[in-house]
CSV table of C-alpha atoms in Angstrom, one decimal:
chain,number,residue,atom,x,y,z
A,1,ARG,CA,-25.2,6.3,11.9
A,2,THR,CA,-21.7,4.6,11.2
A,3,PRO,CA,-19.6,8.1,10.4
A,4,GLU,CA,-21.1,8.8,14.0
A,5,LEU,CA,-19.8,5.6,15.3
A,6,MET,CA,-16.6,5.5,13.4
A,7,PRO,CA,-14.1,8.2,13.2
A,8,MET,CA,-12.3,7.1,9.6
A,9,LEU,CA,-15.9,6.9,8.0
A,10,LYS,CA,-16.8,9.9,9.7
A,11,GLU,CA,-13.1,11.7,8.3
A,12,ALA,CA,-14.1,10.2,4.4
A,13,GLY,CA,-17.6,11.3,4.4
A,14,VAL,CA,-19.2,7.9,4.1
A,15,VAL,CA,-21.6,5.2,5.6
A,16,ASP,CA,-20.1,1.7,6.0
A,17,ALA,CA,-20.4,-0.2,2.8
A,18,GLY,CA,-21.4,-2.8,4.2
A,19,ALA,CA,-24.2,-1.2,6.4
A,20,GLN,CA,-25.8,0.1,3.7
A,21,GLY,CA,-25.5,-3.1,1.5
A,22,LEU,CA,-27.6,-4.8,5.0
A,23,ALA,CA,-30.8,-2.0,4.6
A,24,ILE,CA,-30.8,-3.2,1.5
A,25,VAL,CA,-30.9,-6.2,2.3
A,26,PHE,CA,-33.7,-5.8,5.1
A,27,ASP,CA,-35.6,-4.1,2.5
A,28,ALA,CA,-35.8,-5.8,-0.3
A,29,MET,CA,-37.0,-8.7,2.3
A,30,LEU,CA,-39.4,-5.4,4.0
A,31,ARG,CA,-41.3,-5.2,0.7
A,32,SER,CA,-41.1,-9.2,-0.6
A,33,LEU,CA,-43.1,-9.9,2.7
A,34,SER,CA,-45.5,-7.3,2.5
A,35,GLY,CA,-45.6,-8.0,-1.1
A,36,ASP,CA,-44.5,-4.7,-2.4
A,37,ASP,CA,-42.6,-5.4,-6.3
A,38,SER,CA,-41.8,-1.9,-6.8
A,39,ALA,CA,-38.4,-0.4,-7.4
A,40,VAL,CA,-36.1,-0.7,-4.6
A,41,ALA,CA,-35.9,2.4,-2.7
A,42,GLU,CA,-32.8,5.0,-4.3
A,43,THR,CA,-30.3,5.1,-1.8
A,44,GLY,CA,-29.1,8.5,-1.4
A,45,GLY,CA,-30.3,9.1,1.2
A,46,PHE,CA,-26.9,6.5,3.0
A,47,GLY,CA,-24.6,9.2,3.5
A,48,HIS,CA,-22.3,10.8,1.0
A,49,ILE,CA,-19.0,11.9,-0.5
A,50,ASP,CA,-17.8,14.3,1.3
A,51,ALA,CA,-17.3,18.5,-0.7
A,52,SER,CA,-13.8,18.8,0.6
A,53,TRP,CA,-12.8,15.0,-0.2
A,54,LEU,CA,-12.9,15.6,-3.6
A,55,ALA,CA,-12.1,19.2,-3.9
A,56,ALA,CA,-8.4,17.1,-2.7
A,57,THR,CA,-8.7,15.0,-4.7
A,58,GLN,CA,-9.4,17.1,-7.5
A,59,ARG,CA,-6.8,19.3,-6.3
A,60,VAL,CA,-4.7,15.9,-6.3
A,61,HIS,CA,-5.1,14.8,-9.8
A,62,GLY,CA,-4.6,18.5,-11.9
A,63,ASP,CA,-6.8,21.3,-10.6
A,64,GLY,CA,-9.7,20.7,-12.4
A,65,GLU,CA,-7.0,18.6,-15.8
A,66,GLN,CA,-8.0,16.1,-17.2
A,67,SER,CA,-6.3,13.4,-15.2
A,68,GLY,CA,-5.5,10.3,-17.5
A,69,PHE,CA,-5.4,7.0,-17.1
A,70,CYS,CA,-4.1,5.3,-13.6
A,71,THR,CA,-1.5,3.1,-15.9
A,72,GLU,CA,-0.2,-0.1,-14.2
A,73,PHE,CA,2.6,-3.5,-15.7
A,74,VAL,CA,5.0,-5.3,-15.2
A,75,VAL,CA,7.8,-6.4,-17.1
A,76,GLU,CA,10.3,-9.4,-17.2
A,77,GLY,CA,13.4,-9.0,-19.0
A,78,GLU,CA,17.4,-9.4,-18.3
A,79,ALA,CA,18.5,-7.1,-16.9
A,80,LEU,CA,16.3,-4.6,-16.1
A,81,ASP,CA,17.6,-1.0,-14.5
A,82,ALA,CA,15.1,0.5,-12.4
A,83,GLU,CA,16.9,3.8,-12.8
A,84,ALA,CA,17.2,4.8,-16.6
A,85,MET,CA,13.3,3.0,-16.4
A,86,ARG,CA,12.2,5.9,-14.3
A,87,ALA,CA,14.1,7.9,-16.0
A,88,ARG,CA,12.6,7.7,-19.1
A,89,LEU,CA,8.9,6.8,-17.4
A,90,ARG,CA,8.7,10.6,-16.0
A,91,GLU,CA,8.8,11.9,-19.5
A,92,VAL,CA,4.8,10.8,-19.8
A,93,GLY,CA,3.5,11.4,-16.3
A,94,ASP,CA,4.2,11.3,-12.9
A,95,SER,CA,2.7,9.6,-9.8
A,96,LEU,CA,5.4,7.5,-11.2
A,97,LEU,CA,6.2,4.1,-9.1
A,98,VAL,CA,9.2,1.4,-10.6
A,99,VAL,CA,9.8,-1.5,-8.1
A,100,GLY,CA,12.2,-4.4,-8.1
A,101,GLY,CA,15.2,-4.7,-10.9
A,102,GLY,CA,17.3,-8.0,-13.1
A,103,GLU,CA,14.4,-9.9,-14.6
A,104,LEU,CA,10.9,-8.5,-12.7
A,105,VAL,CA,9.9,-4.9,-12.4
A,106,ARG,CA,5.9,-2.7,-11.5
A,107,VAL,CA,4.8,0.1,-12.3
A,108,HIS,CA,2.9,2.3,-12.2
A,109,VAL,CA,2.5,5.6,-13.7
A,110,HIS,CA,-0.4,8.6,-14.4
A,111,THR,CA,-0.1,9.2,-18.0
A,112,HIS,CA,-2.2,10.7,-20.6
A,113,THR,CA,-0.4,8.1,-22.7
A,114,PRO,CA,-0.5,5.3,-21.9
A,115,ASP,CA,0.4,3.2,-25.1
A,116,ASP,CA,3.4,4.9,-25.4
A,117,ALA,CA,4.4,4.0,-21.2
A,118,LEU,CA,3.9,0.6,-22.6
A,119,ALA,CA,5.6,0.4,-26.4
A,120,TYR,CA,8.4,1.7,-23.7
A,121,ALA,CA,7.9,-1.3,-21.8
A,122,ARG,CA,7.6,-3.5,-24.9
A,123,THR,CA,11.7,-2.9,-26.0
A,124,LEU,CA,12.5,-3.9,-22.3
A,125,GLY,CA,10.9,-6.9,-22.1
A,126,ASP,CA,7.2,-9.1,-21.7
A,127,VAL,CA,4.7,-6.8,-20.1
A,128,SER,CA,1.8,-8.3,-18.6
A,129,ARG,CA,-0.7,-7.8,-15.7
A,130,GLU,CA,-1.8,-4.5,-17.7
A,131,LYS,CA,-4.1,-2.4,-16.0
A,132,ILE,CA,-5.8,0.7,-17.8
A,133,GLU,CA,-8.2,2.8,-15.7
A,134,ASP,CA,-9.9,6.9,-16.8
A,135,MET,CA,-9.2,8.3,-13.7
A,136,GLU,CA,-11.4,11.5,-14.8
A,137,ALA,CA,-14.1,8.9,-15.7
A,138,GLN,CA,-13.5,8.1,-12.0
A,139,PHE,CA,-13.3,11.3,-10.2
A,140,GLN,CA,-16.8,12.7,-13.0
A,141,ALA,CA,-19.0,9.4,-11.2
A,142,LEU,CA,-18.0,10.6,-8.0
A,143,ALA,CA,-19.3,13.9,-8.4
A,144,VAL,CA,-21.8,13.5,-10.7
A,145,ARG,CA,-23.4,11.1,-8.0
A,146,GLU,CA,-22.4,14.3,-5.0
A,147,SER,CA,-24.0,15.9,-7.3
A,148,GLY,CA,-27.3,14.2,-7.0
A,149,ASP,CA,-27.4,14.5,-11.3
A,150,GLY,CA,-27.1,10.9,-12.0
A,151,ALA,CA,-27.9,8.5,-8.5
A,152,SER,CA,-27.5,5.7,-11.0
A,153,ALA,CA,-23.8,6.4,-11.7
A,154,THR,CA,-21.0,5.4,-9.9
A,155,ALA,CA,-17.1,5.2,-10.7
A,156,PRO,CA,-15.8,1.7,-12.0
A,157,ALA,CA,-14.7,-1.4,-9.6
A,158,THR,CA,-11.1,-2.7,-9.9
A,159,ALA,CA,-11.8,-6.5,-9.5
A,160,VAL,CA,-9.0,-8.7,-8.1
A,161,ALA,CA,-7.0,-9.5,-11.3
A,162,THR,CA,-5.9,-13.7,-10.0
A,163,GLY,CA,-7.2,-16.2,-9.0
A,164,ILE,CA,-5.0,-15.2,-5.9
A,165,ALA,CA,-5.5,-11.9,-3.3
A,166,VAL,CA,-3.6,-10.4,-1.5
A,167,VAL,CA,-4.4,-8.9,1.3
A,168,ALA,CA,-1.9,-6.7,3.4
A,169,VAL,CA,-2.3,-4.8,7.0
A,170,ALA,CA,0.0,-0.9,5.9
A,171,SER,CA,-0.7,2.3,7.7
A,172,GLY,CA,0.1,5.6,5.2
A,173,ASP,CA,-1.2,6.6,1.9
A,174,GLY,CA,2.3,5.9,0.5
A,175,ILE,CA,3.0,2.6,1.4
A,176,GLU,CA,-0.8,1.7,0.9
A,177,GLU,CA,-1.0,2.7,-2.8
A,178,LEU,CA,2.8,1.5,-3.1
A,179,LEU,CA,1.4,-2.2,-1.8
A,180,ARG,CA,-1.9,-2.1,-3.7
A,181,SER,CA,-0.1,-0.8,-6.9
A,182,LEU,CA,2.2,-4.7,-6.3
A,183,GLY,CA,-1.3,-6.8,-6.2
A,184,ALA,CA,-2.5,-5.9,-3.5
A,185,ALA,CA,-6.0,-6.8,-3.4
A,186,THR,CA,-7.5,-5.1,-0.2
A,187,ILE,CA,-5.5,-3.0,2.9
A,188,VAL,CA,-5.4,-3.6,6.7
A,189,ARG,CA,-5.7,0.0,7.8
A,190,GLY,CA,-3.2,-1.5,10.9
A,191,GLY,CA,0.7,-2.0,12.0
A,192,GLN,CA,3.3,0.0,14.5
A,193,THR,CA,0.5,0.6,17.6
A,194,MET,CA,-2.2,0.2,16.2
A,195,ASN,CA,-1.8,-3.3,14.8
A,196,PRO,CA,-5.8,-5.3,13.6
A,197,SER,CA,-7.5,-8.1,16.0
A,198,ALA,CA,-7.7,-11.1,14.3
A,199,GLY,CA,-11.7,-10.3,13.1
A,200,GLU,CA,-11.0,-7.8,11.3
A,201,ILE,CA,-7.9,-9.3,9.1
A,202,ARG,CA,-10.5,-12.4,8.5
A,203,ASP,CA,-13.3,-10.1,7.8
A,204,ALA,CA,-10.1,-8.8,5.2
A,205,ILE,CA,-10.0,-12.6,3.6
A,206,VAL,CA,-13.4,-13.4,3.3
A,207,ALA,CA,-14.6,-10.0,1.5
A,208,SER,CA,-11.2,-11.0,-0.7
A,209,GLY,CA,-13.7,-12.8,-2.5
A,210,ALA,CA,-10.7,-14.3,-3.7
A,211,ARG,CA,-10.3,-19.1,-3.4
A,212,ASP,CA,-7.0,-18.6,-3.1
A,213,VAL,CA,-5.6,-15.5,-0.4
A,214,ILE,CA,-2.5,-14.3,1.4
A,215,VAL,CA,-2.2,-12.6,4.1
A,216,LEU,CA,1.4,-10.2,4.4
A,217,PRO,CA,1.5,-8.5,8.5
A,218,ASN,CA,3.7,-6.4,8.2
A,219,ASN,CA,5.1,-6.5,11.2
A,220,LYS,CA,5.6,-9.2,14.2
A,221,ASN,CA,3.1,-7.9,16.6
A,222,ILE,CA,0.2,-9.5,13.7
A,223,ILE,CA,2.0,-12.8,12.7
A,224,LEU,CA,0.0,-14.0,15.2
A,225,ALA,CA,-3.5,-12.1,14.4
A,226,ALA,CA,-3.2,-13.2,10.9
A,227,GLN,CA,-2.4,-16.9,11.5
A,228,GLN,CA,-5.8,-16.9,13.5
A,229,ALA,CA,-7.5,-15.2,11.2
A,230,ALA,CA,-6.4,-17.2,8.5
A,231,SER,CA,-7.3,-20.8,10.9
A,232,ALA,CA,-10.2,-19.0,11.7
A,233,VAL,CA,-11.9,-18.2,7.7
A,234,SER,CA,-10.3,-21.7,6.4
A,235,ALA,CA,-12.3,-23.7,10.5
A,236,ASP,CA,-15.5,-21.4,9.1
A,237,THR,CA,-15.7,-21.6,4.5
A,238,GLY,CA,-13.5,-24.9,4.0
A,239,THR,CA,-13.9,-24.0,0.9
A,240,ILE,CA,-11.2,-20.4,1.0
A,241,ASP,CA,-7.4,-22.0,1.0
A,242,VAL,CA,-5.8,-18.6,3.4
A,243,ARG,CA,-1.7,-19.2,3.6
A,244,VAL,CA,0.4,-16.3,6.0
A,245,VAL,CA,3.8,-15.2,4.7
A,246,PRO,CA,5.6,-13.8,8.8
A,247,THR,CA,6.5,-10.3,7.2
A,248,ARG,CA,7.8,-8.4,10.0
A,249,SER,CA,8.0,-4.6,8.4
A,250,ILE,CA,6.3,-2.9,5.4
A,251,PRO,CA,10.2,-3.4,3.3
A,252,GLN,CA,9.7,-7.1,3.5
A,253,GLY,CA,5.9,-6.9,2.4
A,254,VAL,CA,6.5,-4.8,-0.5
A,255,ALA,CA,10.2,-7.5,-1.4
A,256,ALA,CA,7.1,-10.3,-1.4
A,257,LEU,CA,4.7,-8.7,-3.7
A,258,VAL,CA,7.8,-7.8,-6.0
A,259,ALA,CA,7.7,-11.7,-5.7
A,260,MET,CA,4.9,-12.6,-6.3
A,261,ASN,CA,4.1,-14.1,-10.0
A,262,VAL,CA,0.1,-14.1,-10.7
A,263,GLU,CA,0.5,-17.3,-13.0
A,264,ALA,CA,1.9,-19.7,-11.0
A,265,PRO,CA,-0.6,-21.7,-8.2
A,266,LEU,CA,-0.3,-20.0,-4.8
A,267,ASP,CA,2.1,-22.9,-3.1
A,268,ASP,CA,4.5,-21.3,-5.3
A,269,ASN,CA,3.7,-18.1,-4.8
A,270,VAL,CA,4.2,-18.3,-0.8
A,271,ALA,CA,7.3,-20.3,-1.3
A,272,ALA,CA,8.8,-17.4,-3.5
A,273,MET,CA,7.5,-14.7,-1.4
A,274,THR,CA,9.1,-16.6,1.9
A,275,GLU,CA,12.2,-16.5,-0.2
A,276,ALA,CA,12.0,-13.5,-1.3
A,277,ILE,CA,11.7,-11.4,2.9
A,278,ALA,CA,14.6,-13.1,4.1
A,279,GLY,CA,16.9,-11.3,1.6
A,280,VAL,CA,14.7,-7.7,3.7
A,281,ALA,CA,16.8,-6.6,6.3
A,282,SER,CA,14.5,-3.9,7.6
A,283,GLY,CA,14.6,-0.5,9.8
A,284,GLU,CA,12.7,2.4,11.6
A,285,VAL,CA,13.6,5.5,13.3
A,286,THR,CA,11.5,7.2,15.9
A,287,LEU,CA,11.4,9.5,18.6
A,288,ALA,CA,12.0,7.5,22.6
A,289,ALA,CA,8.6,6.9,24.0
A,290,ARG,CA,10.1,6.8,27.1
A,291,ALA,CA,14.1,7.1,28.9
A,292,THR,CA,15.6,3.4,29.0
A,293,THR,CA,19.1,1.4,28.0
A,294,LEU,CA,19.0,-1.2,26.3
A,295,ALA,CA,21.4,-3.3,24.8
A,296,SER,CA,23.6,-0.9,26.0
A,297,VAL,CA,22.5,2.7,24.2
A,298,THR,CA,21.0,5.2,26.7
A,299,VAL,CA,18.1,6.8,25.5
A,300,ARG,CA,16.4,10.2,26.3
A,301,GLU,CA,12.7,9.6,26.5
A,302,GLY,CA,11.9,12.3,23.0
A,303,GLN,CA,15.0,11.7,21.8
A,304,PRO,CA,15.8,10.0,18.4
A,305,ILE,CA,16.7,6.4,17.9
A,306,ALA,CA,17.5,3.9,15.2
A,307,LEU,CA,16.3,0.0,15.1
A,308,VAL,CA,17.1,-2.6,12.4
A,309,ASP,CA,15.3,-6.0,13.1
A,310,ASP,CA,13.3,-4.7,16.6
A,311,GLU,CA,16.7,-4.0,17.8
A,312,LEU,CA,17.9,-0.5,18.9
A,313,ILE,CA,21.5,0.0,17.9
A,314,ALA,CA,21.6,4.4,18.4
A,315,ALA,CA,19.6,7.1,20.3
A,316,THR,CA,21.4,10.5,17.9
A,317,ASP,CA,20.5,14.3,17.9
A,318,THR,CA,18.6,14.1,15.2
A,319,ILE,CA,16.8,11.8,12.9
A,320,ALA,CA,19.2,12.2,10.1
A,321,ASP,CA,21.0,10.6,12.2
A,322,ALA,CA,18.9,8.2,13.4
A,323,ALA,CA,18.4,7.1,9.9
A,324,ARG,CA,22.0,8.1,8.9
A,325,ALA,CA,23.1,4.8,12.2
A,326,CYS,CA,20.5,2.6,10.4
A,327,VAL,CA,21.7,2.4,6.6
A,328,ALA,CA,24.8,2.2,7.8
A,329,ALA,CA,24.0,-1.0,10.2
A,330,MET,CA,22.2,-2.5,7.6
A,331,ILE,CA,24.2,-2.1,5.1
A,332,ALA,CA,27.5,-3.5,6.0
A,333,GLY,CA,29.0,-7.1,4.4
A,334,ARG,CA,26.4,-6.4,1.7
A,335,ASP,CA,27.9,-5.8,-1.6
A,336,ASP,CA,25.4,-3.0,-4.4
A,337,ALA,CA,23.2,-3.0,-1.2
A,338,LEU,CA,19.0,-1.3,-2.5
A,339,VAL,CA,18.2,1.2,0.3
A,340,THR,CA,14.7,2.2,0.6
A,341,LEU,CA,13.0,5.1,2.5
A,342,TYR,CA,10.0,4.9,3.5
A,343,PHE,CA,9.6,9.5,4.9
A,344,GLY,CA,6.3,9.4,7.0
A,345,ALA,CA,4.0,11.4,8.0
A,346,ASP,CA,5.1,14.0,9.7
A,347,GLU,CA,8.4,14.8,7.4
A,348,SER,CA,9.0,16.5,3.9
A,349,LEU,CA,10.2,15.4,0.8
A,350,ALA,CA,13.1,18.4,1.1
A,351,ALA,CA,14.7,15.9,4.0
A,352,ALA,CA,14.2,12.7,2.8
A,353,GLU,CA,16.4,14.1,-0.4
A,354,ALA,CA,18.8,16.2,1.4
A,355,LEU,CA,19.0,12.5,3.5
A,356,ALA,CA,18.9,10.7,0.3
A,357,LYS,CA,21.5,12.5,-1.2
A,358,THR,CA,24.2,12.2,2.0
A,359,LEU,CA,23.8,8.8,2.1
A,360,ARG,CA,24.6,8.7,-1.1
A,361,SER,CA,28.1,10.3,-0.5
A,362,GLU,CA,28.5,7.6,2.5
A,363,HIS,CA,27.8,4.7,0.6
A,364,GLY,CA,27.3,5.2,-3.1
A,365,GLY,CA,25.1,2.7,-3.8
A,366,ASP,CA,20.6,2.7,-5.4
A,367,ILE,CA,19.6,5.6,-3.1
A,368,GLU,CA,15.2,5.4,-3.3
A,369,ILE,CA,13.2,7.8,-1.8
A,370,VAL,CA,9.2,6.7,-0.9
A,371,GLU,CA,6.6,9.3,0.5
A,372,GLY,CA,5.0,6.9,2.9
A,373,GLY,CA,2.6,9.1,5.0
A,374,GLN,CA,3.1,6.7,8.1
A,375,PRO,CA,2.1,7.5,11.5
A,376,HIS,CA,5.0,7.6,14.8
A,377,TYR,CA,8.0,6.2,12.4
A,378,ALA,CA,10.2,9.4,10.9
A,379,TYR,CA,11.2,6.8,7.7
A,380,LEU,CA,11.2,2.7,7.4
A,381,ILE,CA,14.2,2.0,6.1
A,382,GLY,CA,14.6,-2.0,3.5
A,383,VAL,CA,17.6,-2.6,2.2
A,384,GLU,CA,17.8,-5.5,-0.6
């Protein structure tokens, strides 16, 4: 019945995994008490993967064609050119994310030839944290399980690659995918207007299965809940070392993950991530929920507004103008600034590309676009 209790489960067409696990445990306990040593009951009746979800997933990964491999790795070198890497890696695949630059770049790409991507990367520097997953095999495992032709078939699980697990708070499919590709082990759904509770963050920390955990709240209103969750876990378990890096935005969360070194101790990573977020400015473009006047800016209800580091700086006639005002304020006094535009669920790629073109003509520099898919905010903007 859990899909009827939680809209998110109903939308995904699945049951709550913890509830299913608990039911299996109860079943095993009952069998033990009654002396029944037969096999554990089949669990197929617990729920199913919705057919529409499978169809959508298949469309995303090539409309039934071979999907290739989800390939991720890190390159460490000197003067790494992220834009040049993007241009080269687009030749071998899609769903491409190249984040970083200088001495460290993280890459995520869907490709039929992962060896080609890795071979190119090795010409640029040292390659580590390689992860290659057969997406078609994963999809077929789900499809087989749904069809009932193989109840035991399961998709390969992705384990935490290091002794340190990162729990990050985020909302938006694109943002979640980006954070996972950069090393986040667990995503807690939440953000502006939908803050998760300390209990939800605590559960995610424990479920990570790691002894060392870093939490990225990615919103100023969630930092306190994250700290409460960390304290609760430490008090309850005594075996999990939890640290909160006080990221106040998604751009800061991305910078923190880029700075992470999986081979370094927990304290060193916390220090590096904290240092990395200090150089990141964050902006937001949204629609005003009500009429008001703040910091000498008069706003009409429903008007596009620009905020920089939580401070209202402008109210404009269009979303694009609000984003331009945001970027202009954020890059003032910065040389060679890298600007990243995370466009939301209600914005189109075409609109984001047009905005990026305008910004390049006005300011020059490096303007990146990421499909964030976040609700409520037309753009989240990072400058570093």
